[in-house]
PDB file of C-alpha atoms in Angstrom:
ATOM      1  CA  PRO A   1      60.760 104.230  19.111  1.00  0.00           C
ATOM      2  CA  LYS A   2      64.296 104.577  17.973  1.00  0.00           C
ATOM      3  CA  TYR A   3      67.117 102.819  19.828  1.00  0.00           C
ATOM      4  CA  VAL A   4      70.417 104.713  19.599  1.00  0.00           C
ATOM      5  CA  SER A   5      73.460 102.644  20.486  1.00  0.00           C
ATOM      6  CA  GLY A   6      76.154 105.261  19.846  1.00  0.00           C
ATOM      7  CA  GLY A   7      78.614 103.804  17.408  1.00  0.00           C
ATOM      8  CA  SER A   8      79.229 100.214  16.486  1.00  0.00           C
ATOM      9  CA  CYS A   9      77.263  97.690  18.545  1.00  0.00           C
ATOM     10  CA  GLU A  10      79.048  94.353  18.350  1.00  0.00           C
ATOM     11  CA  GLU A  11      77.679  90.966  19.366  1.00  0.00           C
ATOM     12  CA  GLY A  12      78.082  90.326  23.090  1.00  0.00           C
ATOM     13  CA  GLU A  13      78.354  94.003  24.062  1.00  0.00           C
ATOM     14  CA  GLU A  14      75.856  95.570  26.482  1.00  0.00           C
ATOM     15  CA  CYS A  15      74.026  97.391  23.682  1.00  0.00           C
ATOM     16  CA  ASP A  16      73.607  94.099  21.780  1.00  0.00           C
ATOM     17  CA  GLU A  17      72.199  92.332  24.847  1.00  0.00           C
ATOM     18  CA  THR A  18      69.809  95.239  25.490  1.00  0.00           C
ATOM     19  CA  LEU A  19      68.671  95.170  21.873  1.00  0.00           C
ATOM     20  CA  ASP A  20      68.033  91.404  22.147  1.00  0.00           C
ATOM     21  CA  GLU A  21      65.762  92.064  25.155  1.00  0.00           C
ATOM     22  CA  LEU A  22      63.910  94.836  23.333  1.00  0.00           C
ATOM     23  CA  GLU A  23      63.329  92.563  20.325  1.00  0.00           C
ATOM     24  CA  ASN A  24      61.096  90.485  22.627  1.00  0.00           C
ATOM     25  CA  ILE A  25      58.501  93.300  22.608  1.00  0.00           C
ATOM     26  CA  ASP A  26      58.707  94.122  18.896  1.00  0.00           C
ATOM     27  CA  ASP A  27      55.557  92.126  18.007  1.00  0.00           C
ATOM     28  CA  GLU A  28      53.514  93.861  20.717  1.00  0.00           C
ATOM     29  CA  LEU A  29      54.737  97.238  19.476  1.00  0.00           C
ATOM     30  CA  ASP A  30      53.770  96.288  15.913  1.00  0.00           C
ATOM     31  CA  GLU A  31      50.269  95.444  17.145  1.00  0.00           C
ATOM     32  CA  ALA A  32      50.045  98.907  18.726  1.00  0.00           C
ATOM     33  CA  GLY A  33      51.219 100.474  15.455  1.00  0.00           C
ATOM     34  CA  ILE A  34      54.606 101.477  16.857  1.00  0.00           C
ATOM     35  CA  ILE A  35      57.600 100.794  14.615  1.00  0.00           C
ATOM     36  CA  PHE A  36      60.884  99.902  16.333  1.00  0.00           C
ATOM     37  CA  VAL A  37      64.176 100.782  14.629  1.00  0.00           C
ATOM     38  CA  THR A  38      67.806 101.032  15.703  1.00  0.00           C
ATOM     39  CA  THR A  39      70.580 103.376  14.607  1.00  0.00           C
ATOM     40  CA  GLU A  40      74.242 103.998  15.301  1.00  0.00           C
ATOM     41  CA  ASP A  41      74.093 107.481  13.740  1.00  0.00           C
ATOM     42  CA  LEU A  42      75.874 109.777  16.201  1.00  0.00           C
ATOM     43  CA  GLY A  43      74.900 112.863  14.191  1.00  0.00           C
ATOM     44  CA  LEU A  44      71.234 112.023  14.656  1.00  0.00           C
ATOM     45  CA  ALA A  45      71.826 111.449  18.364  1.00  0.00           C
ATOM     46  CA  LYS A  46      73.543 114.838  18.687  1.00  0.00           C
ATOM     47  CA  LYS A  47      70.685 116.535  16.808  1.00  0.00           C
ATOM     48  CA  HIS A  48      68.270 115.295  19.500  1.00  0.00           C
ATOM     49  CA  GLY A  49      70.535 116.047  22.474  1.00  0.00           C
ATOM     50  CA  ILE A  50      71.443 112.423  23.222  1.00  0.00           C
ATOM     51  CA  LYS A  51      74.769 112.205  25.060  1.00  0.00           C
ATOM     52  CA  THR A  52      74.633 108.811  26.793  1.00  0.00           C
ATOM     53  CA  PHE A  53      74.347 105.457  25.083  1.00  0.00           C
ATOM     54  CA  PRO A  54      72.422 103.308  24.659  1.00  0.00           C
ATOM     55  CA  THR A  55      69.276 105.453  24.683  1.00  0.00           C
ATOM     56  CA  LEU A  56      65.678 104.760  23.677  1.00  0.00           C
ATOM     57  CA  VAL A  57      63.789 107.648  22.063  1.00  0.00           C
ATOM     58  CA  PHE A  58      60.093 107.568  21.208  1.00  0.00           C
ATOM     59  CA  PHE A  59      59.125 109.979  18.434  1.00  0.00           C
ATOM     60  CA  ARG A  60      55.478 110.987  18.793  1.00  0.00           C
ATOM     61  CA  ASN A  61      54.482 112.851  15.633  1.00  0.00           C
ATOM     62  CA  LYS A  62      58.158 113.854  15.260  1.00  0.00           C
ATOM     63  CA  ASP A  63      58.457 115.037  18.888  1.00  0.00           C
ATOM     64  CA  PRO A  64      61.217 113.060  20.717  1.00  0.00           C
ATOM     65  CA  LEU A  65      60.614 111.639  24.187  1.00  0.00           C
ATOM     66  CA  ILE A  66      63.609 109.961  25.885  1.00  0.00           C
ATOM     67  CA  TYR A  67      62.982 106.842  27.988  1.00  0.00           C
ATOM     68  CA  LYS A  68      64.421 107.244  31.505  1.00  0.00           C
ATOM     69  CA  GLY A  69      63.760 103.745  32.890  1.00  0.00           C
ATOM     70  CA  ASP A  70      65.626 100.424  32.800  1.00  0.00           C
ATOM     71  CA  LEU A  71      66.296  99.430  29.177  1.00  0.00           C
ATOM     72  CA  ASP A  72      66.879  95.830  30.237  1.00  0.00           C
ATOM     73  CA  ASP A  73      63.328  95.514  31.619  1.00  0.00           C
ATOM     74  CA  GLU A  74      61.368  94.796  28.447  1.00  0.00           C
ATOM     75  CA  ASP A  75      58.009  94.754  30.275  1.00  0.00           C
ATOM     76  CA  GLU A  76      58.689  98.199  31.755  1.00  0.00           C
ATOM     77  CA  VAL A  77      59.688  99.536  28.329  1.00  0.00           C
ATOM     78  CA  LEU A  78      56.563  98.057  26.703  1.00  0.00           C
ATOM     79  CA  GLY A  79      54.353  99.491  29.430  1.00  0.00           C
ATOM     80  CA  TRP A  80      55.896 102.934  29.000  1.00  0.00           C
ATOM     81  CA  LEU A  81      55.642 102.910  25.200  1.00  0.00           C
ATOM     82  CA  THR A  82      51.990 101.849  25.185  1.00  0.00           C
ATOM     83  CA  ASP A  83      50.858 103.979  28.143  1.00  0.00           C
ATOM     84  CA  GLU A  84      48.257 106.574  27.176  1.00  0.00           C
ATOM     85  CA  ASP A  85      50.236 109.318  28.973  1.00  0.00           C
ATOM     86  CA  THR A  86      53.295 108.524  26.835  1.00  0.00           C
ATOM     87  CA  LEU A  87      51.326 108.361  23.595  1.00  0.00           C
ATOM     88  CA  GLU A  88      49.421 111.601  24.115  1.00  0.00           C
ATOM     89  CA  ILE A  89      50.928 114.901  23.046  1.00  0.00           C
ATOM     90  CA  PRO A  90      49.235 117.662  25.052  1.00  0.00           C
ATOM     91  CA  GLY A  91      47.677 120.336  22.885  1.00  0.00           C
ATOM     92  CA  ARG A  92      48.073 118.427  19.605  1.00  0.00           C
ATOM     93  CA  ILE A  93      45.819 116.209  17.578  1.00  0.00           C
ATOM     94  CA  GLU A  94      47.594 112.900  17.110  1.00  0.00           C
ATOM     95  CA  GLU A  95      48.192 111.389  13.693  1.00  0.00           C
ATOM     96  CA  VAL A  96      47.722 107.614  13.757  1.00  0.00           C
ATOM     97  CA  ASN A  97      47.982 104.706  11.373  1.00  0.00           C
ATOM     98  CA  THR A  98      45.365 101.952  11.073  1.00  0.00           C
ATOM     99  CA  ARG A  99      46.805  99.756  13.841  1.00  0.00           C
ATOM    100  CA  MET A 100      47.154 102.633  16.269  1.00  0.00           C
ATOM    101  CA  LEU A 101      43.581 103.743  15.541  1.00  0.00           C
ATOM    102  CA  GLU A 102      42.285 100.223  16.210  1.00  0.00           C
ATOM    103  CA  HIS A 103      44.160 100.234  19.531  1.00  0.00           C
ATOM    104  CA  VAL A 104      42.737 103.647  20.467  1.00  0.00           C
ATOM    105  CA  LEU A 105      39.204 102.549  19.547  1.00  0.00           C
ATOM    106  CA  GLN A 106      39.526  99.394  21.692  1.00  0.00           C
ATOM    107  CA  ASP A 107      40.710 101.339  24.737  1.00  0.00           C
ATOM    108  CA  ASN A 108      38.389 104.357  24.579  1.00  0.00           C
ATOM    109  CA  SER A 109      34.623 104.678  24.374  1.00  0.00           C
ATOM    110  CA  HIS A 110      34.599 108.142  22.799  1.00  0.00           C
ATOM    111  CA  VAL A 111      37.013 108.993  19.992  1.00  0.00           C
ATOM    112  CA  VAL A 112      36.758 111.699  17.338  1.00  0.00           C
ATOM    113  CA  VAL A 113      38.608 110.835  14.123  1.00  0.00           C
ATOM    114  CA  PHE A 114      39.291 113.394  11.395  1.00  0.00           C
ATOM    115  CA  PHE A 115      39.794 111.490   8.131  1.00  0.00           C
ATOM    116  CA  CYS A 116      41.719 113.437   5.511  1.00  0.00           C
ATOM    117  CA  GLU A 117      43.753 112.971   2.382  1.00  0.00           C
ATOM    118  CA  HIS A 118      47.487 112.459   2.841  1.00  0.00           C
ATOM    119  CA  ARG A 119      48.377 116.019   1.800  1.00  0.00           C
ATOM    120  CA  TYR A 120      46.241 117.485   4.605  1.00  0.00           C
ATOM    121  CA  PHE A 121      48.075 115.958   7.571  1.00  0.00           C
ATOM    122  CA  LEU A 122      47.893 118.085  10.695  1.00  0.00           C
ATOM    123  CA  TYR A 123      51.499 119.175  11.233  1.00  0.00           C
TER     124      TYR A 123
END
């Protein structure tokens, strides 16, 4: 996911406190193969239609999905980010890294994996 704070986020501001809460789930996201980054790039926010700040956006194979829940509830955010309904992109084969594949294999009894060279990614 990408956390967009909308300009400078100084220590003690709401966006800084929210980011501190979200850092508590960073290890769990790493285990699921989800990389967490933050940006203050307003041009990037505008490109993806983000008008309110702070906002959490989850890019699934480059498709943005904006989180609508409580950003201060780290357990709710973690649950949403790791929920199968959030991770799945209807009508598309998902590209995963090693950690995400391990997570998928643990949670599902039947998985088809297409292994290919880097240049053949399914975009």
